Structures are given as structure tokens and as C-alpha cells.
mmCIF file of C-alpha atoms in Angstrom:
data_model
loop_
_atom_site.group_PDB
_atom_site.id
_atom_site.type_symbol
_atom_site.label_atom_id
_atom_site.label_comp_id
_atom_site.label_asym_id
_atom_site.label_seq_id
_atom_site.Cartn_x
_atom_site.Cartn_y
_atom_site.Cartn_z
ATOM 1 C CA MET F 1 0.000 0.000 0.000
ATOM 2 C CA GLY F 2 1.115 3.516 -0.688
ATOM 3 C CA GLU F 3 0.954 6.578 1.506
ATOM 4 C CA TYR F 4 -2.830 6.913 1.163
ATOM 5 C CA VAL F 5 -5.133 4.134 2.332
ATOM 6 C CA SER F 6 -8.409 4.332 0.420
ATOM 7 C CA LYS F 7 -9.848 1.063 1.632
ATOM 8 C CA GLY F 8 -9.190 -1.521 4.326
ATOM 9 C CA ALA F 9 -8.174 -0.751 7.897
ATOM 10 C CA ILE F 10 -5.619 1.274 9.787
ATOM 11 C CA LYS F 11 -4.094 0.268 13.101
ATOM 12 C CA VAL F 12 -3.085 2.897 15.677
ATOM 13 C CA LEU F 13 -0.315 2.179 18.173
ATOM 14 C CA GLU F 14 0.745 4.415 21.065
ATOM 15 C CA VAL F 15 4.430 4.757 21.933
ATOM 16 C CA ILE F 16 6.601 7.160 23.933
ATOM 17 C CA GLY F 17 9.729 8.625 22.371
ATOM 18 C CA ILE F 18 12.577 9.774 24.601
ATOM 19 C CA SER F 19 15.282 12.343 23.882
ATOM 20 C CA GLU F 20 17.825 14.416 25.750
ATOM 21 C CA GLU F 21 17.663 17.047 22.965
ATOM 22 C CA SER F 22 14.067 18.255 22.453
ATOM 23 C CA PHE F 23 10.398 17.325 22.163
ATOM 24 C CA ASP F 24 10.755 17.306 18.367
ATOM 25 C CA ASP F 25 13.600 14.828 18.637
ATOM 26 C CA ALA F 26 11.550 12.672 21.040
ATOM 27 C CA VAL F 27 8.810 12.471 18.374
ATOM 28 C CA ALA F 28 11.392 11.603 15.719
ATOM 29 C CA GLN F 29 12.880 8.934 18.004
ATOM 30 C CA ALA F 30 9.454 7.352 18.531
ATOM 31 C CA VAL F 31 8.783 7.175 14.792
ATOM 32 C CA ALA F 32 12.278 5.944 13.905
ATOM 33 C CA LYS F 33 12.359 3.244 16.565
ATOM 34 C CA ALA F 34 8.865 1.990 15.705
ATOM 35 C CA ALA F 35 9.750 1.959 11.992
ATOM 36 C CA GLU F 36 12.449 -0.623 12.747
ATOM 37 C CA THR F 37 9.707 -3.234 13.312
ATOM 38 C CA ILE F 38 6.572 -1.690 11.747
ATOM 39 C CA ASP F 39 6.315 -1.248 7.987
ATOM 40 C CA GLY F 40 4.313 1.500 6.352
ATOM 41 C CA ILE F 41 3.783 4.064 9.119
ATOM 42 C CA THR F 42 1.664 6.748 7.479
ATOM 43 C CA GLY F 43 0.846 9.160 10.270
ATOM 44 C CA VAL F 44 1.797 10.436 13.697
ATOM 45 C CA GLU F 45 -0.225 12.334 16.307
ATOM 46 C CA VAL F 46 1.474 13.848 19.354
ATOM 47 C CA THR F 47 -0.871 13.349 22.305
ATOM 48 C CA ASN F 48 1.305 14.387 25.237
ATOM 49 C CA GLN F 49 4.668 15.905 26.093
ATOM 50 C CA THR F 50 6.385 15.480 29.439
ATOM 51 C CA GLY F 51 9.921 15.578 30.730
ATOM 52 C CA ARG F 52 12.334 15.023 33.551
ATOM 53 C CA VAL F 53 13.868 17.909 35.453
ATOM 54 C CA LYS F 54 17.089 17.920 37.472
ATOM 55 C CA ASP F 55 18.567 20.936 39.222
ATOM 56 C CA GLY F 56 16.098 23.271 37.521
ATOM 57 C CA LYS F 57 16.872 22.086 33.991
ATOM 58 C CA VAL F 58 15.001 19.781 31.638
ATOM 59 C CA THR F 59 17.214 16.724 31.244
ATOM 60 C CA GLN F 60 14.930 14.442 29.250
ATOM 61 C CA TYR F 61 12.012 14.998 26.890
ATOM 62 C CA HIS F 62 9.170 12.476 26.463
ATOM 63 C CA ALA F 63 6.665 12.583 23.607
ATOM 64 C CA THR F 64 3.649 10.277 23.653
ATOM 65 C CA VAL F 65 2.566 9.657 20.068
ATOM 66 C CA LYS F 66 0.005 7.614 18.182
ATOM 67 C CA LEU F 67 1.350 5.999 15.019
ATOM 68 C CA ALA F 68 -0.941 4.927 12.183
ATOM 69 C CA PHE F 69 -0.233 2.183 9.668
ATOM 70 C CA ALA F 70 -2.242 0.011 7.318
ATOM 71 C CA VAL F 71 -3.363 -3.417 8.485
ATOM 72 C CA LYS F 72 -2.058 -6.039 6.066
#
């Protein structure tokens, strides 16, 4: 299937990406890591952003995302 699914079904999976750089990188990490085992990811929705703080500084960024891909 291509990028657009006109018929069939789409599965949605929730994962949390983690980065020490930024929220954007946490999203990219989630997509990249999931793509190692899931073929054909066609969409991403960021549902939550959280982080860890140490000594008044953000030390880790977490992005909860929903990934969409066609059911084969």
C-alpha cells in the first residue's frame, strides 16, 4: 500500500519517544524506533509531552505519540 489508504483498515499504536535534545527529537525517536519493526507508518499524532527535570533544567524529553499504519 502507498501513503494513502483508500480502503481496508488502519491500526493505531501508542508509543513514547525519549530524547535528551528536544520534544521534536523525542517524536522523531518514537517514529524511527517503531519503523524498525513496523512497515508502512503513514501518520503520527502527538498526544502528550512530558519531561524530567534535574537541578532546575530539563534533562529528558518524552513525547507520547500515536502511530498509524495500514493493516495487512
